[in-house]
Coordinates of C-alpha atoms in Angstrom, one line a residue:
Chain A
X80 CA -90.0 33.0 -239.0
X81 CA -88.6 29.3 -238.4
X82 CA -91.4 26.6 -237.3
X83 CA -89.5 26.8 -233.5
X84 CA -89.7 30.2 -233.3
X85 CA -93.5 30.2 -234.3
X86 CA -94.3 27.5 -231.7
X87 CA -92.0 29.3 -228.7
X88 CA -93.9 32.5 -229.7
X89 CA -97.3 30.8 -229.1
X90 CA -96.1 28.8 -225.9
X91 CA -94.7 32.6 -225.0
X92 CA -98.2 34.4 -225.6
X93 CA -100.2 32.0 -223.6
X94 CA -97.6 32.1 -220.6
X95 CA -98.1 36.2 -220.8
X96 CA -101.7 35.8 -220.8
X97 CA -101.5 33.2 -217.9
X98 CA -99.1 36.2 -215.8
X99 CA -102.2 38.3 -216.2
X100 CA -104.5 36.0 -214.9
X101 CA -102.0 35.0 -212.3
X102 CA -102.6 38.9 -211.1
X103 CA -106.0 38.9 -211.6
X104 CA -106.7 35.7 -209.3
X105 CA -104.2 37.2 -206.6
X106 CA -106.4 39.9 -206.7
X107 CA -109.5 38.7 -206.8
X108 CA -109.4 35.0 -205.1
X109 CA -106.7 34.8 -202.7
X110 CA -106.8 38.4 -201.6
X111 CA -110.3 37.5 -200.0
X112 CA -108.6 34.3 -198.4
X113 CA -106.0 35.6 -196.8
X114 CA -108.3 38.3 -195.3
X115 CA -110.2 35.0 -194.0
X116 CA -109.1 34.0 -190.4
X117 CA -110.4 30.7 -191.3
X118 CA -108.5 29.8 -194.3
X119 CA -105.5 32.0 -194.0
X120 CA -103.3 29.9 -192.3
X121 CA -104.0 27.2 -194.5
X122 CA -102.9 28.7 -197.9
X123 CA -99.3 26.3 -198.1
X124 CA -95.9 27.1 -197.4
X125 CA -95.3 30.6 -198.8
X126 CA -91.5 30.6 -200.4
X127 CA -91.8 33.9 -201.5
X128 CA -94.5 36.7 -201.8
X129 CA -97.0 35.2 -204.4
X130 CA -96.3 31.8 -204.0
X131 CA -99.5 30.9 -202.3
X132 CA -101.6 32.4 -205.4
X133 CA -100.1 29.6 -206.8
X134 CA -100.7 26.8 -204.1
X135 CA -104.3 28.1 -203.9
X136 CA -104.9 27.9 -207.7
X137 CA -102.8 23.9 -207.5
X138 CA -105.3 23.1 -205.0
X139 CA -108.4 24.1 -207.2
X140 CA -107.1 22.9 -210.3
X141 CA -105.9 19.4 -209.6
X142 CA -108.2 16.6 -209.5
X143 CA -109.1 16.4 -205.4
X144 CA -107.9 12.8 -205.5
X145 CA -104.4 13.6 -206.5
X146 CA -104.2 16.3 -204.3
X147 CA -105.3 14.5 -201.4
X148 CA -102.1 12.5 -201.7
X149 CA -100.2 16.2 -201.3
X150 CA -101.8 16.6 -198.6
X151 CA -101.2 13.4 -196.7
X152 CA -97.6 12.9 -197.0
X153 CA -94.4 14.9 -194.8
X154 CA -94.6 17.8 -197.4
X155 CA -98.1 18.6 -196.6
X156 CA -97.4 22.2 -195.3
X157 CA -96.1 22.8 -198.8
X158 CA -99.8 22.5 -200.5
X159 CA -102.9 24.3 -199.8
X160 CA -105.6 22.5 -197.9
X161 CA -108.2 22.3 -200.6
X162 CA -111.1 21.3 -198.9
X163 CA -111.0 24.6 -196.8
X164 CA -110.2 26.3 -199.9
X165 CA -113.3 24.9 -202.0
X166 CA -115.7 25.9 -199.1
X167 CA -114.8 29.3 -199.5
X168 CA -114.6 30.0 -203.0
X169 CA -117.3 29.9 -206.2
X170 CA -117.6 28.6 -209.1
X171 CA -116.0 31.7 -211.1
X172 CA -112.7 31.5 -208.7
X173 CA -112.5 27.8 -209.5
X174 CA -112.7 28.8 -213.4
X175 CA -110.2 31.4 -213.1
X176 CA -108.1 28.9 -210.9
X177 CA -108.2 26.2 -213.7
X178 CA -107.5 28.7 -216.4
X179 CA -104.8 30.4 -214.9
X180 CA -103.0 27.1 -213.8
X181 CA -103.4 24.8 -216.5
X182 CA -102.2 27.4 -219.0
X183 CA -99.5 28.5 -216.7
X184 CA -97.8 25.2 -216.4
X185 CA -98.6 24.3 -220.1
X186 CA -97.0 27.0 -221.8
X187 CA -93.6 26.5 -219.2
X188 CA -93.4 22.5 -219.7
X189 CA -94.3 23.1 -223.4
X190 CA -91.7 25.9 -223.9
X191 CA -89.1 23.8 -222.3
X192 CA -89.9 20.4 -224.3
X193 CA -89.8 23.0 -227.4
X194 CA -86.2 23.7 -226.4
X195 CA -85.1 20.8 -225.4
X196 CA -86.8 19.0 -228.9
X197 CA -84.1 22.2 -230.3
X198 CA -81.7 21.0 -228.6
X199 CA -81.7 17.5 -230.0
X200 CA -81.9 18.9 -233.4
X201 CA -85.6 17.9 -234.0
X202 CA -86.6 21.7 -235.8
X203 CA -83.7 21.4 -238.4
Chain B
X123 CA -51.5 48.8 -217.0
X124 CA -53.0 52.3 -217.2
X125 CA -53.1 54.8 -214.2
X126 CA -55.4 57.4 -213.6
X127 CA -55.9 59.7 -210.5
X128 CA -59.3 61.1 -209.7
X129 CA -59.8 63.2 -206.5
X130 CA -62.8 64.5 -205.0
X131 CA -62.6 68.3 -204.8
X132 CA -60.3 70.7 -206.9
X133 CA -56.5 70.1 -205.6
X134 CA -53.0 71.7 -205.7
X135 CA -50.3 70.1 -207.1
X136 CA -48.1 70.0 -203.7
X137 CA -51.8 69.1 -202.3
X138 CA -51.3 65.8 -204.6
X139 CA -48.3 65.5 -203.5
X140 CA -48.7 65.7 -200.1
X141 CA -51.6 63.2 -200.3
X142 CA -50.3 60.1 -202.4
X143 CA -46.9 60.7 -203.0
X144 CA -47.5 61.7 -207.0
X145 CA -46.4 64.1 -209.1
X146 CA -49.1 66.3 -210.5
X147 CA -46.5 67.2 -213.7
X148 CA -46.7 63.7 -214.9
X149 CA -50.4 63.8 -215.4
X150 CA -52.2 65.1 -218.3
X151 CA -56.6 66.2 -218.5
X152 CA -58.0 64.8 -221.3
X153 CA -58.0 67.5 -223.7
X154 CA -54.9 69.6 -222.5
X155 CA -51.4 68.2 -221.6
X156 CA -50.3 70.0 -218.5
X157 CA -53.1 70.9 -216.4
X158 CA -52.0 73.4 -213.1
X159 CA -54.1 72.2 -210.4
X160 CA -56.4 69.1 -210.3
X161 CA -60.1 69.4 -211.1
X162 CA -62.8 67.5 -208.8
X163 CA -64.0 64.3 -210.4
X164 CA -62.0 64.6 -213.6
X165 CA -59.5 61.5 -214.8
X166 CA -55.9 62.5 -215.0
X167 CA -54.4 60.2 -216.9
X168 CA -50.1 59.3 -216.4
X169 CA -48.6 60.3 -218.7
X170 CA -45.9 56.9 -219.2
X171 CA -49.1 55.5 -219.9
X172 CA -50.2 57.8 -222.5
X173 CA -50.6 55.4 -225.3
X174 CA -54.1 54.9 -227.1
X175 CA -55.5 52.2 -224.6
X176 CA -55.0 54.8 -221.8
X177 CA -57.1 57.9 -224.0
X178 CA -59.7 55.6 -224.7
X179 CA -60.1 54.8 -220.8
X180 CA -59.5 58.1 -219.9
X181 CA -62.6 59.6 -222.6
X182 CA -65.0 56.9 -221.2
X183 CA -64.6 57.8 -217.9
X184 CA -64.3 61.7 -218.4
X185 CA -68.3 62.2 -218.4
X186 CA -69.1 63.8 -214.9
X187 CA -72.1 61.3 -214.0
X188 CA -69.7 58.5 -215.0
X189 CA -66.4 60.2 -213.2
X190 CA -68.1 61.0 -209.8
X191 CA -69.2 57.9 -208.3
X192 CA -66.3 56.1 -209.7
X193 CA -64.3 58.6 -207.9
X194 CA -66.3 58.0 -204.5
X195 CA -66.5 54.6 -205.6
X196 CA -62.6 54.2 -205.1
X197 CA -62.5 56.7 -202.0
X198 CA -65.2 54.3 -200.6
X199 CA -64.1 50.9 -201.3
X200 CA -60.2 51.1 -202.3
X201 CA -58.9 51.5 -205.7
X202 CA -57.6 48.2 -206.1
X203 CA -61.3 46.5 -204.6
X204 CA -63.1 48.8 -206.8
X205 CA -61.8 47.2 -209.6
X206 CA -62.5 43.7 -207.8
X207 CA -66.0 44.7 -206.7
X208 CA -66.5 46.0 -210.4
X209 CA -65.4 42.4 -211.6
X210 CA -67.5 40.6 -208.9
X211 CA -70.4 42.5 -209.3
X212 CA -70.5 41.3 -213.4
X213 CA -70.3 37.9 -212.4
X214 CA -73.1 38.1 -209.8
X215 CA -74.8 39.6 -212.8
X216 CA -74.4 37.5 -215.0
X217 CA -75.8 34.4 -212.1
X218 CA -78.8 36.8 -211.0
X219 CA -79.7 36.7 -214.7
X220 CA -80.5 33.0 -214.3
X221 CA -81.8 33.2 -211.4
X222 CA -84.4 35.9 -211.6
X223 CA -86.4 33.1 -213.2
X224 CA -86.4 31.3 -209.9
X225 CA -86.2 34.4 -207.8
X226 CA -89.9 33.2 -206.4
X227 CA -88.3 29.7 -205.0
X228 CA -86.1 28.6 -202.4
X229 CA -82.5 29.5 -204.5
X230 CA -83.4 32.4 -205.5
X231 CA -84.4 33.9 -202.2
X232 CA -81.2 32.9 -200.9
X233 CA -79.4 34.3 -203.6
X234 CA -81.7 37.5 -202.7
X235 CA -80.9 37.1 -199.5
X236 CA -77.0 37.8 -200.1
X237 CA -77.5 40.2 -202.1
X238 CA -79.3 42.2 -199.4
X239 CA -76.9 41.2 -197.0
X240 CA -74.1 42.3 -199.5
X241 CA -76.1 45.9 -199.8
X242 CA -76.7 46.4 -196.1
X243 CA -73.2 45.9 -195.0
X244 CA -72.4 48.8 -197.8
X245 CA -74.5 50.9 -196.5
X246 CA -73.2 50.6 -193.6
X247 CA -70.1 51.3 -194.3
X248 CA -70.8 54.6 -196.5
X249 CA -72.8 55.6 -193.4
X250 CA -69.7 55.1 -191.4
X251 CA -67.7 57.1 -194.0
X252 CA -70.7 59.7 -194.0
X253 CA -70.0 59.9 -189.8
X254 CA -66.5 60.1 -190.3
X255 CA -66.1 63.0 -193.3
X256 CA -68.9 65.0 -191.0
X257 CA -67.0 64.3 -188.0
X258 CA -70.3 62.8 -186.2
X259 CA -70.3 61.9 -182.6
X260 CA -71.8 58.2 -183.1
X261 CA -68.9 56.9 -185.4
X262 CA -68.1 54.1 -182.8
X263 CA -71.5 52.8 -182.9
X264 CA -71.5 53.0 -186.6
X265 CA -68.4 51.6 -186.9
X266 CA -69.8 48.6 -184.4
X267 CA -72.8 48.5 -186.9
X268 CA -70.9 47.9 -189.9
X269 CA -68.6 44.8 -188.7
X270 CA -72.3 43.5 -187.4
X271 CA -73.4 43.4 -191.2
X272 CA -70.2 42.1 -192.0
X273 CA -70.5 38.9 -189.3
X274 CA -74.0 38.4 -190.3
X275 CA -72.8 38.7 -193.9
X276 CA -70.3 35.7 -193.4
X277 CA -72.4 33.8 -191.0
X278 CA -75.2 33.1 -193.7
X279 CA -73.9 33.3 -197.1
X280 CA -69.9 31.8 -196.2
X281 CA -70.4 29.8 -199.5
X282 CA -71.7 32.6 -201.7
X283 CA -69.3 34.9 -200.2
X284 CA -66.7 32.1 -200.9
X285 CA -67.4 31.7 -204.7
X286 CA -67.6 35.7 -205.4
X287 CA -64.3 36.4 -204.0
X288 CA -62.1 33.4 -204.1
X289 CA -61.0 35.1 -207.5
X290 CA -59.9 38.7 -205.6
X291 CA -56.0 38.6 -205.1
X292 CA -56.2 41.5 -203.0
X293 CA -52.9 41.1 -200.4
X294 CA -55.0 43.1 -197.5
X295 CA -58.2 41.6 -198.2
X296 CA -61.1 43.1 -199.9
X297 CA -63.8 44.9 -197.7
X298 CA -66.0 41.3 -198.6
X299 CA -63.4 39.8 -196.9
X300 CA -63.0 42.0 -194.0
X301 CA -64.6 43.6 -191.7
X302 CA -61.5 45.6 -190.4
X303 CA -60.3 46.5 -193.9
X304 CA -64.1 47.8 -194.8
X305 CA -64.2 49.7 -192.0
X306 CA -60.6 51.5 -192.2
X307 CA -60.6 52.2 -196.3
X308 CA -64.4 53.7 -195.4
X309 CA -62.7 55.8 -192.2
X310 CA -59.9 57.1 -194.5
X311 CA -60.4 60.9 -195.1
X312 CA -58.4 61.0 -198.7
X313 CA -59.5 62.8 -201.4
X314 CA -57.2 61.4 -204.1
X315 CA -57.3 57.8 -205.8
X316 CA -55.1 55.9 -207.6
X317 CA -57.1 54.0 -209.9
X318 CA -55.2 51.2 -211.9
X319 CA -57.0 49.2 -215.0
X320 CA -55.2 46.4 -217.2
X321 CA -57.6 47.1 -220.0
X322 CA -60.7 48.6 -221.2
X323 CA -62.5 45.8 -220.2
X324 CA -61.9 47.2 -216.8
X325 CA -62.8 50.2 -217.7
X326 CA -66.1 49.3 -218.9
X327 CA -67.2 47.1 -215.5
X328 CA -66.3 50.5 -213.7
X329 CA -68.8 52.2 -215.8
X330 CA -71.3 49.9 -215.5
X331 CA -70.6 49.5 -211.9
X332 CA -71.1 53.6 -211.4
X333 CA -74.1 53.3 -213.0
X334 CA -75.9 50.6 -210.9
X335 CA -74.8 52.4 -208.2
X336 CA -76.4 55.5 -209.3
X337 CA -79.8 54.2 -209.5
X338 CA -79.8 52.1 -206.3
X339 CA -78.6 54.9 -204.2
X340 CA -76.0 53.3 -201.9
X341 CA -76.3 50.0 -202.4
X342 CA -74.4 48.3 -204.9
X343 CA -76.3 45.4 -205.1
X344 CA -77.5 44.9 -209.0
X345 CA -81.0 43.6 -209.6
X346 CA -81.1 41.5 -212.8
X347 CA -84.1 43.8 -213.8
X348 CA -82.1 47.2 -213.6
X349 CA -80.0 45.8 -215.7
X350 CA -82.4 45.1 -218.0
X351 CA -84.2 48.2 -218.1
X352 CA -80.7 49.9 -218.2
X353 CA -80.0 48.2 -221.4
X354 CA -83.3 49.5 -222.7
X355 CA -82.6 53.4 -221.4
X356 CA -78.9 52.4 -222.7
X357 CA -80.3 51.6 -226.5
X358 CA -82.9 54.5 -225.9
X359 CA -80.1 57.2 -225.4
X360 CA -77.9 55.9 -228.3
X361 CA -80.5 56.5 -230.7
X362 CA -81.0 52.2 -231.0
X363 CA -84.5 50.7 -231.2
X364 CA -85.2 50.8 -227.6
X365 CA -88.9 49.7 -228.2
X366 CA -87.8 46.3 -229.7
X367 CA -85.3 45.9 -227.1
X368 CA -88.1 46.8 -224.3
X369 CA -90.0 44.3 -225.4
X370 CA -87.1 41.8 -225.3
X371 CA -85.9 42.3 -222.1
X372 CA -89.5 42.6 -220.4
X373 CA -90.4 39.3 -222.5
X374 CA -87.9 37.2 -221.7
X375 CA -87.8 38.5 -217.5
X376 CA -91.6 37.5 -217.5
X377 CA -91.4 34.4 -219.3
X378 CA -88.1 33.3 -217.7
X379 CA -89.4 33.6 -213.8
X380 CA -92.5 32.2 -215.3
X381 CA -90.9 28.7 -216.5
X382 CA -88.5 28.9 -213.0
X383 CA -91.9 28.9 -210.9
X384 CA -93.7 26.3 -213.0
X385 CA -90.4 24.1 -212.7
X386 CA -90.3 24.4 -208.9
X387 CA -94.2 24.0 -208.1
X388 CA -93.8 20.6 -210.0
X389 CA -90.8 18.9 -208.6
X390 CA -92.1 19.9 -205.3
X391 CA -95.4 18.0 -206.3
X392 CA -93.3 15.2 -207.5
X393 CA -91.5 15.0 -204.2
X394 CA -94.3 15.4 -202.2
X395 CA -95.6 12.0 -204.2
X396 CA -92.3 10.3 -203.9
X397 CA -92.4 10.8 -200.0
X398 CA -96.1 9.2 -199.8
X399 CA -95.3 6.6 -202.0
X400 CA -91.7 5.7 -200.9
X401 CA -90.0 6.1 -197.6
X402 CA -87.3 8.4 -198.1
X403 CA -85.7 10.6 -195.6
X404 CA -85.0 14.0 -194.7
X405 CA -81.7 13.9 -196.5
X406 CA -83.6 12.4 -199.2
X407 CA -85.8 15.8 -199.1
X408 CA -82.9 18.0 -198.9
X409 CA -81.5 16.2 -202.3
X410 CA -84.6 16.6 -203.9
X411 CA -85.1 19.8 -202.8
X412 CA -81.5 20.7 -204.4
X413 CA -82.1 18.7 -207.4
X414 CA -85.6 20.7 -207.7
X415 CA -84.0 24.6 -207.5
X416 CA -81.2 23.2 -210.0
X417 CA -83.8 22.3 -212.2
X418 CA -86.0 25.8 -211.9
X419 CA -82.7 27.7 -212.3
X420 CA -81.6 26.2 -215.4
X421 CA -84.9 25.7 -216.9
X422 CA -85.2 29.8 -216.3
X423 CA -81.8 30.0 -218.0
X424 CA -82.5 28.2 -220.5
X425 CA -86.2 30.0 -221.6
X426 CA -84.7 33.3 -220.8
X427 CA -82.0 32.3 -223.3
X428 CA -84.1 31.3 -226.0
X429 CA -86.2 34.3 -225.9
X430 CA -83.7 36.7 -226.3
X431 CA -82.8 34.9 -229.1
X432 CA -86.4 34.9 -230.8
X433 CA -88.0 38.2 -229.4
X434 CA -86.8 40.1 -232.1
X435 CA -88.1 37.9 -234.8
X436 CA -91.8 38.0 -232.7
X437 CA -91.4 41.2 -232.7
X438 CA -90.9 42.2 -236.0
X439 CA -93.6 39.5 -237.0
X440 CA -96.3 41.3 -234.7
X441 CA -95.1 44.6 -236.1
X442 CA -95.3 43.4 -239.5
X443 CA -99.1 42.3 -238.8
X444 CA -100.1 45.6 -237.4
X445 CA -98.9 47.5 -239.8
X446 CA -100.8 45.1 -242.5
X447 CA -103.8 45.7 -241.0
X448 CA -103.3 49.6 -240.8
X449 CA -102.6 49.2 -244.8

């Protein structure tokens, strides 16, 4: 097994395990928001089924600061408000939420430097 | 240029005759030479074209759960649009592949979109052929129904529709390209097609085509993933190592859509920083917005790419592992 291949495989496993957590949070966190006439309508723009299990998990993930800034700007309605969101979850969503994201986006921007490092010929 | 005739319930030969202006005498069954009457759902093959191309396209589509819905395929649809559709449907294929990766943002749901739009209008029009074989009382409405898919059709997705037919040379138009020409191929009541194909490549797209349409029902519309799992049930029934190959395609779909999703939530975090920090526009938006589903759509190309091309190595690696630990 070439040293790329090794290193796509491992970016590949984490980004499977990050699918299951993205389920498990879906079922577990933002299930119980959306049931919540309070914070329901404040989950972010939804582009497609699922995609506010991700703006929920952006919004406790990121530091507050930075997302503050997503919240101010035109694109607002794209992010989750995560104040509202904070109030209502605990301290295991908000591990889940940071596991789940950080590893999610991790193993996609690492799998695509990996390529793109292939690409230029760096692996050979 | 091979011609075969398929009909859709056993024949006579003056029947044939009567019906497209053949000659039964010049066609030959796979397996005998000058058959007496025509079977339903069986390629007869003409016999001018009788060379070794023409057998080979006849034998792959002889099997009777290949033969029948490329039969009501071509009753449906035409038999020169089946061919087209066949074509068509490869290269929307062959796009959806990239794009199941960014299925979850805006692109993809537009992409989605057509295809559902694509599937209802064909459903409607099979429903209007249903009406018209059963000689139904509500064939006007249905009829009414199916030009209504058709307008919605072209009303929302003119420059999808656009790029998926502008390489149809039909001289009537295709039923993608009209409403009218849908409707009246659907209305026909024949029971004998003409089917032409320049090569087996044609051949093949058919099969593939019957076969999607098989497992969707009506609609023609092919999701990336049935593909995939028909390559697996494909390798499965050939005796092939349908395991490896599941864990290929299921890999590289779940990784793929993964990366797509990743791609899009960031570039729509960067541009919701760039509009804070710099005053850019609506149009400005809309660019980025482009710029962004690109991205997600080739970045979901690309790792989908990639991991076809390294599952098998994972694979065996993990294999290998297990079965050291068994040892």
């Amino acid at each position: 097994m070439s040293t790329f291949t090794f290193l796509l495989g491992c970016c590949a496993a984490v980004m499977f395990f990050s699918l299951f957590l993205y389920v498990v949070f879906g079922q577990v966190t933002v299930r119980k928001l959306r049931k919540n006439p309070e914070t329901r309508s404040d989950l972010g723009l939804e582009f497609a089924s699922g995609w506010d299990i991700l703006n929920v998990a952006q919004a406790l993930a990121t530091p507050s600061k930075i997302h503050k800034v997503l919240e101010s700007g035109q694109l607002s309605f794209l992010h989750a408000n995560s104040d509202l969101i904070k109030k209502h979850t605990n301290f295991f969503d908000k591990i889940i939420a940071i596991i789940f994201f950080w590893s999610f986006m991790g193993s996609a921007m690492s799998m695509l430097a990996l390529i793109g490092l292939d690409k230029l010929n760096f692996f050979s | 240029m091979t011609t075969l005739l398929l009909c859709n319930r056993p024949l006579s030969a003056p029947a044939i005759q009567l019906a497209c202006n053949a000659n039964f005498q010049q066609y030959s069954e796979l397996h005998s030479s000058a058959p007496q009457s025509a079977k339903a759902n069986t390629p007869y093959l003409l016999n001018g074209h009788n060379d070794a191309q023409g057998k080979r396209i006849q034998s792959l589509l002889a099997p009777k759960h290949i033969s029948k819905p490329v039969t009501e395929l071509a009753l449906t649809f035409g038999e020169d649009n089946t061919v087209a559709i066949a074509a068509m449907m490869e290269q929307l294929k062959d796009y959806n592949i990239a794009l199941t990766g960014a299925s979850t943002s805006v692109y993809g749901e537009r992409i989605s979109g057509f295809a559902k739009s694509v599937k209802e209008y064909q459903v409607a029009l099979l429903t209007y052929r249903e009406a018209k074989q059963s000689k139904a009382g509500y064939q006007a409405q249905l009829k009414q129904r199916a030009h209504h898919a058709f307008n919605r059709m072209q009303a929302q997705f003119r420059a999808e529709l656009h790029m998926v037919t502008s390489h149809i040379r039909s001289r009537r138009g295709t039923p993608l390209t009209s409403a009218e020409r849908g409707t009246n191929i659907a209305g026909s009541s024949r029971n004998v097609a003409k089917l032409q194909l320049s090569s087996e490549i044609d051949a093949h797209r058919l099969v593939r085509l019957s076969q999607h349409t098989k497992l969707l029902g009506n609609g023609l519309a092919v999701i990336d993933f049935g593909s995939r799992v028909g390559k697996v049930h494909n390798s499965y029934q050939t005796g092939g190592e349908w395991e490896k190959d599941l864990f290929r395609e299921s890999l590289s779909f779940g990784l793929s859509a993964g990366t797509g999703v990743a791609t899009a939530k960031i570039g729509a975090a960067v541009l919701g920083i760039l509009v804070v920090a710099t005053p850019i526009g609506w149009v400005g938006l809309v660019i980025g917005g482009l710029a962004i589903a690109g991205a997600s759509a080739g970045a979901a190309m690309a790792v989908n790419e990639v991991t076809q091309s390294n599952a098998d190595a994972w694979y065996e690696g993990i294999m290998g592992a297990i079965s050291g630990v068994e040892s």
